[in-house]
Amino acid sequence: MKTQNPLFPLYIIWYREIILYFRNILKFFTSIFAPILILVFFGSGLKTIFPADILNYDFVQFFFPGILGLSCIIMVLSSTISIVWDKEFGFLKEMLVAPVKRSHIAFGKVLGATTTALIEGFLILLVAPYLGINLSLKIFLEAIGLIFLLCYGVACFGLYLASRLSRVESFSILTQLVIAPMVFLSGAFYSLKNVPLWMIKIAHYNPLAYGIDALRWSILSLTVSYETLSNLTLFSFQQALLFLIIFDALISFLTLRVFKRYLR
Amino acid sequence: MENNQANNSLEVIKVENLSKHFGPIKAVDQISFSVKKGEIFGFLGPNGAGKTTTISILCTLLKPTSGKVTIDGYDLVKQPHLVRKSIGLVFQETILDNHLTAEENLYFHAMLYGLSRREFLERKREVLKLCELWEKRKWKINNFSGGMKRRLEIARALLHFPKILFLDEPTIGLDPQTRNKIWDYIFAIRKRENMTIFLTTQYINEAEICDRIAIIDHGKIVALDSPNNLKKMIGGDLIIFRTENNDLAEEELKKAFPQLLLKRIGKELKIEISNGDEFLPKLIKVVTPRITSMELRRPTLEDVFLEITGRRIRENEGEEHRKFDLESLIALLNPFEPLLPKEEKNNHQNNQK
């Protein structure tokens, strides 16, 4: 038996994630339409509470980067945390008995999840102009890059959590006690600038808050003035970007360490 | 090293004093055995005897607590990568990707094992024809029946030319006809590929087909031989009967035939004797309590198991349900806690007590 390119297993694990995303038509469409529905109905509804003359920006436009980031995050979390089931009842076993490096399984899974999130992000971004957001090619690419940075880190984080779950039953508690607070404190639904101090303090440890602030800086840069944006975001673009990169590096390392132990 | 390779030709699996503990529970306790090349070797035992734990260790899914295992000449703990290359595995539960077609499932496997495209195409045809799934190769797994899924799993396990095929309860949950069919494939595979097959089962009739079987109970191998030799452990025939008053019947029989091998198992009395048919009339004369049922038969492996362990193989079934525990959640949220495997934690607690 000849040995092939050692990255083939990594590729096929990544490829499987992509196939599964497109094969599951229902999941594909809901992943695109749910955020758009939230933007259109929820956003337009909330807009009436704060009339435009009080806020000097459109609430739906404020809402957009948050919902974009969140829906991508939920996407990667759901596909990486599902590895808990996969290990117990599913396909992960087939990969585990194969002569494949553990790191390849981890990164195949993480990159697969990130790619599906990028596809989703790309499609949602196409909606932005219809909400009155001015996009340029540079902003578009920048936003995709930021989604990648954010989702990669969160995917690793999901895998990290999954690797530490000793029982499948703890899963629902995990979503309630870890994921939900992170989502609410991400600044997607409201600006973190004016919330009580204790919330701001917690938000400083929340990678999602950095990711969504970075997205907001990037996507709204042509639509909303610099002053308004600095009033809406907790972190500057540079801060957020730096944090995301450090977070990604750190969590990759941690995840790999935990994941290897989890599997043997 | 040379010595090692000389052994390889005969013994493809060699297990010495293998143990696996889960906390205080000894799932596998100091077992040793070896499997010869081209053999069908069976592990027979009740639920929870340690069959799946053993197979998981041999397939590198679990780390042994102690002991030495060599598979195809490779050390299990030091060279898991090489061991994985030389084994094929069919799990107890169905592990196929439901959204993919049969062919794609095989393709995925081939890529994981690093087969070249040409090798894959040739081999795919071979294994699918062997398991009679060639016409259905474009079907999605969703539309497969239980038996077809099992066959596909066997085909997949064969794809990368493994030297040893591991089957963990290959026929569990299948109807008798499908079960027979699966066995036909297993025999065909052995004949064609000259493969060593290691399987676990809790069905007596399946164990009888194996070349050699190890009977395992409470994590220990209690007997290991060919089915025929094992059955010879029980001399001749078996008479099993029930009476309305077993105590009295036992007493009477012991008085009349002091040499008799008489045992009481639950509500039944069991006699091992060389010519059972001649003994039956004598027995009926001696026993005064009314006999409610009586049976005379050749011993099966079930009797061997009963003889050795004093229990039936499928006596106490029923699974334990795990409960949710807060401890694991706290462990999850605590970033500073060292990552101890569960078993070590339990050990630690026990020591403190």
Coordinates of C-alpha atoms in Angstrom, one line a residue:
Chain A
M1 CA 0.0 0.0 0.0
K2 CA 1.5 3.3 -1.1
T3 CA 1.4 6.2 1.3
Q4 CA -0.3 9.2 -0.2
N5 CA -0.1 12.8 0.6
P6 CA -0.4 12.9 4.4
L7 CA -2.9 15.8 4.2
F8 CA -5.5 13.6 2.4
P9 CA -7.2 12.6 5.6
L10 CA -7.4 16.2 6.7
Y11 CA -8.9 17.1 3.3
I12 CA -11.5 14.3 3.4
I13 CA -12.6 15.2 6.9
W14 CA -13.0 18.8 5.8
Y15 CA -14.8 17.7 2.6
R16 CA -17.3 15.6 4.5
E17 CA -18.3 18.6 6.6
I18 CA -19.0 20.6 3.4
I19 CA -20.9 17.8 1.7
L20 CA -23.1 17.3 4.8
Y21 CA -23.8 21.0 4.9
F22 CA -25.1 21.1 1.4
R23 CA -26.9 17.7 1.5
N24 CA -28.9 18.7 4.5
I25 CA -31.1 21.1 2.5
L26 CA -33.3 22.0 5.4
K27 CA -30.3 22.9 7.6
F28 CA -28.8 24.9 4.8
F29 CA -31.8 27.0 4.2
T30 CA -32.7 27.6 7.8
S31 CA -29.1 28.7 8.4
I32 CA -29.5 31.4 5.8
F33 CA -33.1 32.4 6.4
A34 CA -33.2 32.5 10.2
P35 CA -30.8 35.4 10.5
I36 CA -32.4 37.3 7.7
L37 CA -35.8 36.8 9.3
I38 CA -34.5 38.1 12.6
L39 CA -32.9 41.1 10.9
V40 CA -36.0 42.0 8.9
F41 CA -38.8 41.5 11.5
F42 CA -37.0 41.8 14.8
G43 CA -34.8 44.6 13.6
S44 CA -37.6 46.6 12.0
G45 CA -39.7 46.1 15.1
L46 CA -37.1 47.3 17.5
K47 CA -36.4 50.3 15.2
T48 CA -39.8 51.7 16.1
I49 CA -38.9 51.9 19.8
F50 CA -35.9 54.1 19.1
P51 CA -36.9 56.7 16.6
A52 CA -34.2 57.8 14.2
D53 CA -34.0 61.3 15.7
I54 CA -32.8 60.0 19.0
L55 CA -30.3 57.6 17.5
N56 CA -28.2 59.0 14.8
Y57 CA -28.0 55.6 13.0
D58 CA -30.4 53.0 11.7
F59 CA -31.0 50.3 14.2
V60 CA -31.2 47.5 11.6
Q61 CA -27.8 48.6 10.4
F62 CA -26.5 48.4 13.9
F63 CA -28.1 45.0 14.2
F64 CA -26.7 43.5 11.0
P65 CA -23.0 42.8 12.0
G66 CA -24.1 41.3 15.3
I67 CA -26.6 38.9 13.7
L68 CA -24.2 38.0 11.0
G69 CA -21.5 37.1 13.5
L70 CA -23.9 35.3 15.8
S71 CA -25.4 33.1 13.1
C72 CA -21.9 32.0 12.0
I73 CA -20.9 31.3 15.5
I74 CA -23.9 29.2 16.3
M75 CA -23.2 27.3 13.1
V76 CA -19.7 26.4 14.0
L77 CA -20.6 25.6 17.6
S78 CA -23.3 23.3 16.7
S79 CA -21.1 21.3 14.3
T80 CA -18.1 21.1 16.5
I81 CA -19.9 20.3 19.8
S82 CA -21.8 17.5 18.0
I83 CA -18.5 15.6 18.2
V84 CA -19.7 14.5 21.6
W85 CA -22.5 12.4 20.0
D86 CA -20.2 11.5 17.2
K87 CA -17.8 9.9 19.6
E88 CA -20.4 8.0 21.5
F89 CA -22.7 6.8 18.7
G90 CA -21.3 8.0 15.5
F91 CA -18.9 8.5 12.8
L92 CA -16.0 9.7 14.8
K93 CA -15.2 6.1 15.8
E94 CA -14.5 5.3 12.2
M95 CA -12.0 8.1 12.0
L96 CA -10.4 7.1 15.4
V97 CA -9.5 3.6 14.3
A98 CA -8.1 4.8 11.1
P99 CA -4.3 5.6 10.8
V100 CA -5.0 9.3 10.9
K101 CA -3.2 11.8 13.1
R102 CA -5.4 13.2 15.9
S103 CA -4.5 16.7 15.0
H104 CA -5.8 16.1 11.4
I105 CA -9.1 15.0 12.8
A106 CA -9.3 18.1 15.0
F107 CA -8.3 20.5 12.3
G108 CA -10.3 18.8 9.6
K109 CA -13.4 19.2 11.8
V110 CA -12.6 22.8 12.7
L111 CA -11.8 24.0 9.2
G112 CA -14.8 22.2 7.9
A113 CA -17.1 24.0 10.3
T114 CA -15.4 27.3 9.6
T115 CA -15.8 26.9 5.9
T116 CA -19.5 26.2 6.2
A117 CA -19.8 29.3 8.4
L118 CA -17.9 31.3 5.8
I119 CA -20.4 30.2 3.1
E120 CA -23.2 31.2 5.4
G121 CA -21.6 34.6 6.1
F122 CA -21.0 35.2 2.5
L123 CA -24.6 34.7 1.6
I124 CA -25.9 36.8 4.5
L125 CA -23.4 39.6 3.5
L126 CA -25.1 39.7 0.1
V127 CA -28.2 41.0 1.9
A128 CA -26.4 44.0 3.5
P129 CA -26.9 46.4 0.6
Y130 CA -30.7 45.9 0.8
L131 CA -30.6 47.1 4.4
G132 CA -28.9 50.3 3.4
I133 CA -25.4 49.4 4.3
N134 CA -22.7 50.6 1.9
L135 CA -20.3 47.9 1.0
S136 CA -17.1 48.0 -1.0
L137 CA -15.1 45.0 -2.2
K138 CA -12.5 45.8 0.4
I139 CA -15.1 45.8 3.2
F140 CA -16.6 42.6 1.9
L141 CA -13.3 40.8 1.9
E142 CA -12.3 42.2 5.2
A143 CA -15.6 41.0 6.7
I144 CA -15.1 37.5 5.3
G145 CA -11.6 37.5 6.9
L146 CA -12.9 38.6 10.2
I147 CA -15.6 35.9 10.1
F148 CA -12.9 33.4 9.5
L149 CA -10.8 34.6 12.4
L150 CA -13.8 34.6 14.7
C151 CA -15.3 31.3 13.6
Y152 CA -12.0 29.5 13.6
G153 CA -11.5 30.5 17.2
V154 CA -15.0 29.6 18.2
A155 CA -14.9 26.3 16.4
C156 CA -11.7 25.4 18.3
F157 CA -13.5 26.6 21.5
G158 CA -16.4 24.3 20.7
L159 CA -14.1 21.4 20.2
Y160 CA -12.4 22.2 23.4
L161 CA -15.6 22.2 25.4
A162 CA -16.8 19.0 23.7
S163 CA -13.5 17.3 24.6
R164 CA -14.0 18.2 28.2
L165 CA -17.6 16.9 28.4
S166 CA -17.3 13.6 30.1
R167 CA -21.0 12.8 29.5
V168 CA -23.4 13.5 26.7
E169 CA -26.0 14.4 29.2
S170 CA -24.1 17.5 30.3
F171 CA -24.5 19.0 26.9
S172 CA -27.7 20.9 27.5
I173 CA -26.3 22.4 30.6
L174 CA -23.3 23.5 28.7
T175 CA -25.3 25.4 26.1
Q176 CA -27.3 27.1 28.9
L177 CA -24.4 28.0 31.2
V178 CA -21.6 28.7 28.8
I179 CA -22.9 29.4 25.3
A180 CA -26.0 31.4 26.1
P181 CA -24.2 34.0 28.4
M182 CA -21.5 34.4 25.8
V183 CA -24.1 35.1 23.1
F184 CA -26.0 37.6 25.3
L185 CA -22.8 39.4 26.3
S186 CA -21.5 39.5 22.7
G187 CA -22.9 42.9 22.1
A188 CA -24.9 41.6 19.1
F189 CA -28.3 42.8 20.5
Y190 CA -27.3 46.0 22.2
S191 CA -24.2 48.1 22.5
L192 CA -21.9 47.1 25.3
K193 CA -20.7 50.7 25.7
N194 CA -23.5 51.8 28.1
V195 CA -24.2 48.6 30.1
P196 CA -23.4 48.4 33.8
L197 CA -19.7 48.1 34.7
W198 CA -19.9 44.5 35.9
M199 CA -21.2 43.4 32.5
I200 CA -18.4 45.3 30.7
K201 CA -15.9 43.6 32.9
I202 CA -17.2 40.2 31.9
A203 CA -17.4 41.2 28.3
H204 CA -13.7 41.8 28.3
Y205 CA -13.2 38.1 28.6
N206 CA -15.7 37.2 25.9
P207 CA -14.1 36.5 22.5
L208 CA -17.5 36.9 20.8
A209 CA -17.7 40.6 22.0
Y210 CA -14.3 41.3 20.3
G211 CA -15.4 39.5 17.1
I212 CA -18.7 41.4 16.8
D213 CA -17.1 44.7 17.5
A214 CA -14.5 44.1 14.8
L215 CA -17.2 43.1 12.4
R216 CA -19.2 46.3 13.3
W217 CA -16.1 48.5 12.7
S218 CA -15.5 46.9 9.3
I219 CA -19.0 46.5 7.9
L220 CA -20.3 49.9 9.0
S221 CA -17.2 51.9 8.2
L222 CA -18.8 53.5 5.1
T223 CA -22.3 53.8 6.5
V224 CA -21.9 55.2 10.0
S225 CA -19.6 58.0 11.1
Y226 CA -16.5 57.2 13.1
E227 CA -17.7 59.0 16.2
T228 CA -21.0 57.1 16.3
L229 CA -19.1 53.8 15.8
S230 CA -16.8 54.5 18.7
N231 CA -19.9 55.2 20.8
L232 CA -21.4 51.9 19.8
T233 CA -18.4 49.6 20.3
L234 CA -16.5 48.6 23.4
F235 CA -13.2 47.9 21.6
S236 CA -11.3 49.6 18.9
F237 CA -10.8 47.7 15.6
Q238 CA -7.1 47.2 16.3
Q239 CA -7.8 45.9 19.9
A240 CA -10.4 43.5 18.7
L241 CA -8.3 42.2 15.8
L242 CA -5.3 41.7 18.0
F243 CA -7.4 39.9 20.6
L244 CA -8.9 37.6 18.0
I245 CA -5.5 36.6 16.6
I246 CA -4.1 35.9 20.0
F247 CA -7.3 34.0 21.0
D248 CA -7.1 31.9 17.9
A249 CA -3.5 30.9 18.5
L250 CA -4.1 30.2 22.1
I251 CA -7.2 28.1 21.7
S252 CA -5.7 26.1 18.8
F253 CA -2.9 25.0 21.1
L254 CA -5.2 24.3 24.0
T255 CA -7.8 22.4 21.9
L256 CA -5.1 20.2 20.3
R257 CA -3.8 19.3 23.7
V258 CA -7.2 18.5 25.2
F259 CA -8.5 16.7 22.1
K260 CA -5.5 14.3 21.9
R261 CA -6.2 13.2 25.4
Y262 CA -9.9 13.0 24.9
L263 CA -9.4 10.6 22.0
R264 CA -7.0 8.2 23.6
Chain B
M1 CA 13.7 -8.7 16.5
E2 CA 14.1 -11.8 14.4
N3 CA 12.5 -13.8 17.0
N4 CA 9.6 -11.5 16.9
Q5 CA 9.1 -11.9 13.2
A6 CA 9.3 -15.7 13.4
N7 CA 6.4 -15.6 15.7
N8 CA 4.4 -13.4 13.5
S9 CA 3.8 -16.0 10.9
L10 CA 1.9 -18.0 13.5
E11 CA 0.5 -15.6 16.0
V12 CA -1.0 -12.4 14.6
I13 CA -2.4 -11.3 17.9
K14 CA -0.6 -11.9 21.1
V15 CA -2.0 -10.7 24.4
E16 CA -0.1 -11.0 27.7
N17 CA -1.6 -10.2 31.1
L18 CA -3.9 -7.5 29.7
S19 CA -5.9 -5.5 32.2
K20 CA -8.2 -2.5 32.0
H21 CA -9.6 -0.9 35.1
F22 CA -12.4 1.7 35.2
G23 CA -11.9 3.0 38.7
P24 CA -12.5 0.1 41.1
I25 CA -14.1 -2.0 38.3
K26 CA -11.8 -4.5 36.6
A27 CA -13.4 -4.7 33.2
V28 CA -10.6 -6.8 31.9
D29 CA -8.5 -8.7 34.4
Q30 CA -5.1 -10.2 33.5
I31 CA -6.1 -12.0 30.3
S32 CA -3.6 -13.7 28.0
F33 CA -4.2 -15.4 24.7
S34 CA -2.9 -15.5 21.2
V35 CA -4.6 -15.8 17.8
K36 CA -3.1 -17.7 15.0
K37 CA -3.0 -16.5 11.4
G38 CA -6.1 -17.4 9.4
E39 CA -8.1 -18.4 12.4
I40 CA -11.6 -17.4 13.4
F41 CA -11.2 -16.6 17.0
G42 CA -14.3 -15.9 19.1
F43 CA -14.9 -14.2 22.4
L44 CA -18.0 -15.6 24.1
G45 CA -19.5 -14.1 27.2
P46 CA -22.5 -12.3 28.7
N47 CA -23.2 -8.6 28.5
G48 CA -20.7 -6.7 30.5
A49 CA -18.1 -9.5 30.6
G50 CA -15.5 -7.4 29.0
K51 CA -15.8 -8.4 25.4
T52 CA -16.2 -4.9 24.0
T53 CA -13.6 -3.5 26.3
T54 CA -11.1 -6.0 25.1
I55 CA -11.9 -5.4 21.4
S56 CA -11.7 -1.6 22.0
I57 CA -8.2 -2.1 23.4
L58 CA -7.1 -4.3 20.6
C59 CA -8.3 -1.7 18.1
T60 CA -6.4 1.1 19.9
L61 CA -9.6 2.9 21.0
L62 CA -8.8 2.4 24.7
K63 CA -5.5 2.4 26.5
P64 CA -4.8 -0.7 28.6
T65 CA -4.1 -0.3 32.3
S66 CA -1.4 -2.9 32.1
G67 CA -0.2 -5.7 30.0
K68 CA 1.5 -6.2 26.6
V69 CA -0.3 -6.6 23.3
T70 CA 1.3 -7.3 19.9
I71 CA -0.8 -7.1 16.8
D72 CA 0.7 -8.2 13.5
G73 CA 4.1 -7.7 15.1
Y74 CA 3.5 -4.2 16.2
D75 CA 3.3 -3.0 19.8
L76 CA -0.2 -1.7 20.6
V77 CA 0.8 1.1 22.9
K78 CA 4.0 2.2 21.1
Q79 CA 3.0 1.9 17.5
P80 CA -0.8 2.4 17.4
H81 CA -0.5 4.0 14.0
L82 CA 0.9 0.8 12.4
V83 CA -1.6 -1.4 14.3
R84 CA -4.5 0.7 12.9
K85 CA -3.2 0.2 9.4
S86 CA -3.3 -3.6 9.6
I87 CA -6.7 -4.0 11.2
G88 CA -10.3 -3.7 9.9
L89 CA -13.1 -3.2 12.3
V90 CA -16.9 -3.6 12.4
F91 CA -18.4 -2.0 15.5
Q92 CA -21.2 -3.2 17.6
E93 CA -23.3 -0.2 16.6
T94 CA -23.9 0.9 13.0
I95 CA -21.4 3.6 12.1
L96 CA -22.1 4.8 8.6
D97 CA -22.8 8.3 7.4
N98 CA -26.5 8.4 6.6
H99 CA -26.3 11.4 4.3
L100 CA -23.7 9.8 2.0
T101 CA -24.2 7.0 -0.5
A102 CA -22.7 3.5 0.0
E103 CA -19.9 4.4 -2.5
E104 CA -19.1 7.7 -0.8
N105 CA -18.8 5.9 2.6
L106 CA -16.3 3.6 1.1
Y107 CA -14.4 6.5 -0.6
F108 CA -14.2 8.3 2.8
H109 CA -12.7 5.2 4.3
A110 CA -10.2 4.8 1.4
M111 CA -9.0 8.4 1.8
L112 CA -8.6 8.0 5.6
Y113 CA -6.4 4.9 5.0
G114 CA -4.4 6.5 2.2
L115 CA -5.5 4.2 -0.7
S116 CA -4.6 5.4 -4.2
R117 CA -7.5 6.1 -6.6
R118 CA -6.8 3.1 -8.7
E119 CA -6.5 0.8 -5.7
F120 CA -9.7 2.1 -4.4
L121 CA -11.7 1.6 -7.6
E122 CA -10.5 -2.0 -8.0
R123 CA -11.0 -2.8 -4.4
K124 CA -14.4 -1.1 -4.2
R125 CA -15.7 -3.4 -6.9
E126 CA -14.3 -6.5 -5.2
V127 CA -15.7 -5.8 -1.7
L128 CA -19.1 -4.6 -2.9
K129 CA -19.5 -7.7 -5.1
L130 CA -18.4 -9.9 -2.2
C131 CA -21.1 -8.4 0.0
E132 CA -23.6 -8.3 -2.8
L133 CA -24.1 -4.6 -2.7
W134 CA -22.7 -3.6 -6.1
E135 CA -26.0 -2.8 -7.6
K136 CA -26.9 -0.6 -4.6
R137 CA -23.7 1.3 -4.5
K138 CA -25.4 4.6 -5.4
W139 CA -28.0 4.3 -2.7
K140 CA -28.0 6.6 0.3
I141 CA -27.5 4.8 3.6
N142 CA -30.9 6.1 4.8
N143 CA -32.6 3.6 2.4
F144 CA -30.6 0.6 3.5
S145 CA -32.0 -2.1 5.8
G146 CA -30.2 -3.3 8.9
G147 CA -28.6 -6.3 7.2
M148 CA -27.5 -4.2 4.2
K149 CA -25.8 -1.7 6.5
R150 CA -24.0 -4.5 8.3
R151 CA -22.8 -5.9 5.0
L152 CA -21.6 -2.5 3.9
E153 CA -19.7 -2.1 7.1
I154 CA -18.0 -5.4 6.6
A155 CA -17.2 -4.4 3.0
R156 CA -15.8 -1.1 4.3
A157 CA -13.7 -2.9 6.9
L158 CA -12.1 -5.0 4.2
L159 CA -11.4 -2.1 1.8
H160 CA -7.8 -1.3 2.9
F161 CA -6.5 -4.9 2.8
P162 CA -6.4 -5.5 6.6
K163 CA -4.6 -8.5 7.9
I164 CA -7.0 -8.9 10.8
L165 CA -10.7 -8.3 10.8
F166 CA -12.3 -7.4 14.1
L167 CA -16.1 -7.9 14.4
D168 CA -17.8 -6.8 17.6
E169 CA -21.1 -8.7 17.8
P170 CA -21.5 -8.6 14.1
T171 CA -25.0 -10.0 14.1
I172 CA -26.6 -8.3 17.0
G173 CA -30.0 -6.9 16.3
L174 CA -30.5 -8.8 13.1
D175 CA -33.1 -11.4 12.3
P176 CA -31.9 -15.1 12.0
Q177 CA -31.9 -15.2 8.2
T178 CA -29.8 -12.1 7.9
R179 CA -27.6 -13.4 10.6
N180 CA -26.9 -16.6 8.5
K181 CA -26.2 -14.5 5.5
I182 CA -23.6 -12.4 7.4
W183 CA -21.9 -15.6 8.4
D184 CA -21.8 -16.7 4.8
Y185 CA -19.9 -13.6 4.0
I186 CA -17.5 -14.0 6.9
F187 CA -16.6 -17.5 5.7
A188 CA -16.3 -16.3 2.1
I189 CA -13.9 -13.6 3.2
R190 CA -11.8 -15.9 5.2
K191 CA -11.5 -18.3 2.3
R192 CA -10.7 -15.6 -0.3
E193 CA -8.5 -13.3 1.7
N194 CA -6.9 -15.7 4.1
M195 CA -7.7 -13.3 6.8
T196 CA -7.6 -13.7 10.6
I197 CA -11.0 -12.9 12.1
F198 CA -11.5 -11.9 15.7
L199 CA -15.1 -11.6 16.9
T200 CA -17.2 -11.3 20.0
T201 CA -20.6 -12.8 20.4
Q202 CA -23.1 -13.7 23.0
Y203 CA -24.9 -16.2 20.8
I204 CA -23.9 -19.8 21.5
N205 CA -24.5 -21.1 17.9
E206 CA -22.2 -18.4 16.5
A207 CA -19.5 -19.3 18.9
E208 CA -19.7 -22.9 17.8
I209 CA -18.6 -21.9 14.3
C210 CA -15.3 -20.4 15.4
D211 CA -12.1 -22.3 15.2
R212 CA -11.3 -21.5 18.8
I213 CA -13.2 -19.6 21.4
A214 CA -12.3 -17.9 24.7
I215 CA -15.1 -17.9 27.2
I216 CA -14.9 -14.6 29.2
D217 CA -16.8 -13.8 32.4
H218 CA -16.2 -10.9 34.8
G219 CA -13.2 -9.8 32.8
K220 CA -11.4 -13.1 33.0
I221 CA -10.9 -15.8 30.4
V222 CA -12.4 -18.9 32.1
A223 CA -11.8 -21.3 29.2
L224 CA -10.1 -21.3 25.9
D225 CA -10.1 -24.1 23.3
S226 CA -11.9 -25.3 20.2
P227 CA -15.7 -25.7 20.7
N228 CA -15.4 -29.5 20.5
N229 CA -12.7 -29.7 23.1
L230 CA -14.7 -27.5 25.4
K231 CA -17.7 -29.6 25.1
K232 CA -15.7 -32.7 25.9
M233 CA -15.1 -31.1 29.3
I234 CA -18.6 -32.2 30.0
G235 CA -18.6 -36.0 29.7
G236 CA -21.3 -37.5 27.4
D237 CA -24.9 -36.4 27.7
L238 CA -26.9 -34.1 29.9
I239 CA -30.1 -34.8 31.7
I240 CA -31.9 -31.8 33.0
F241 CA -35.2 -32.2 34.9
R242 CA -37.5 -30.6 37.3
T243 CA -39.6 -32.2 40.1
E244 CA -42.1 -31.0 42.5
N245 CA -39.7 -31.6 45.4
N246 CA -36.1 -31.2 44.3
D247 CA -34.6 -31.7 47.7
L248 CA -36.1 -35.1 48.1
A249 CA -35.2 -36.1 44.5
E250 CA -31.6 -35.1 45.0
E251 CA -31.4 -37.1 48.2
E252 CA -32.9 -40.2 46.6
L253 CA -30.6 -40.0 43.6
K254 CA -27.5 -39.6 45.8
K255 CA -28.5 -42.6 47.8
A256 CA -29.2 -44.8 44.8
F257 CA -26.2 -43.7 42.6
P258 CA -23.4 -42.4 44.9
Q259 CA -21.1 -41.8 41.9
L260 CA -23.5 -39.7 40.0
L261 CA -22.5 -36.1 38.8
L262 CA -25.5 -34.3 40.1
K263 CA -25.8 -30.5 40.2
R264 CA -28.6 -28.1 41.1
I265 CA -29.0 -25.1 39.0
G266 CA -31.9 -22.8 40.0
K267 CA -35.0 -24.9 40.0
E268 CA -33.5 -27.6 37.8
L269 CA -31.4 -30.6 38.5
K270 CA -28.6 -31.5 36.1
I271 CA -26.9 -34.8 35.6
E272 CA -23.8 -35.4 33.4
I273 CA -23.6 -39.0 32.3
S274 CA -22.1 -41.0 29.5
N275 CA -25.1 -43.0 28.2
G276 CA -28.0 -40.8 29.1
D277 CA -30.6 -42.8 27.2
E278 CA -30.0 -45.9 29.3
F279 CA -29.9 -44.0 32.5
L280 CA -33.3 -42.3 32.0
P281 CA -35.5 -45.3 33.0
K282 CA -33.4 -45.9 36.1
L283 CA -33.8 -42.3 37.1
I284 CA -37.5 -42.3 36.8
K285 CA -37.8 -45.5 39.0
V286 CA -35.8 -43.9 41.8
V287 CA -37.2 -40.5 42.0
T288 CA -40.5 -40.4 43.9
P289 CA -41.6 -36.7 43.6
R290 CA -43.6 -36.0 40.5
I291 CA -41.3 -35.0 37.6
T292 CA -42.6 -31.8 35.9
S293 CA -40.2 -31.7 33.0
M294 CA -37.3 -33.6 31.6
E295 CA -34.7 -33.2 28.9
L296 CA -31.9 -35.3 27.5
R297 CA -29.4 -33.7 25.2
R298 CA -25.8 -33.3 23.9
P299 CA -23.9 -30.6 25.7
T300 CA -23.7 -27.2 24.1
L301 CA -21.3 -24.3 24.8
E302 CA -24.1 -22.9 27.0
D303 CA -23.6 -25.9 29.3
V304 CA -19.9 -25.4 29.3
F305 CA -20.4 -21.8 30.3
L306 CA -22.9 -22.9 33.0
E307 CA -20.5 -25.6 34.2
I308 CA -17.7 -23.1 34.6
T309 CA -19.4 -20.0 35.9
G310 CA -22.6 -21.4 37.4
R311 CA -24.7 -19.0 35.4
R312 CA -26.4 -18.8 32.1
I313 CA -25.0 -16.5 29.4
R314 CA -28.0 -14.3 28.9
E315 CA -29.3 -14.4 32.5
N316 CA -29.2 -10.9 33.7
E317 CA -29.7 -8.4 31.0
G318 CA -30.7 -4.8 31.3
E319 CA -28.5 -1.8 31.1
E320 CA -27.6 0.7 33.7
H321 CA -28.6 4.2 32.9
R322 CA -26.0 6.8 33.6
K323 CA -27.2 9.8 35.6
F324 CA -26.3 13.3 35.0
D325 CA -23.7 14.5 37.5
L326 CA -22.9 18.0 38.6
E327 CA -19.3 17.0 39.2
S328 CA -18.5 16.7 35.5
L329 CA -20.0 20.1 34.8
I330 CA -18.0 21.7 37.5
A331 CA -14.9 20.0 36.1
L332 CA -15.8 21.3 32.7
L333 CA -16.0 24.9 33.8
N334 CA -12.9 24.9 35.9
P335 CA -10.0 25.8 33.7
F336 CA -7.4 25.2 36.4
E337 CA -8.3 21.6 37.1
P338 CA -5.8 19.2 35.7
L339 CA -7.2 16.9 33.0
L340 CA -7.4 13.6 34.9
P341 CA -9.1 10.8 33.2
K342 CA -12.2 9.6 35.0
E343 CA -10.7 6.4 36.2
E344 CA -7.8 8.1 38.0
K345 CA -10.2 10.5 39.7
N346 CA -12.1 7.6 41.1
N347 CA -8.9 5.9 42.2
H348 CA -8.0 9.1 44.0
Q349 CA -11.3 9.2 45.8
N350 CA -11.1 5.6 46.8
N351 CA -7.7 6.1 48.3
Q352 CA -9.0 8.9 50.4
K353 CA -11.7 6.8 51.8

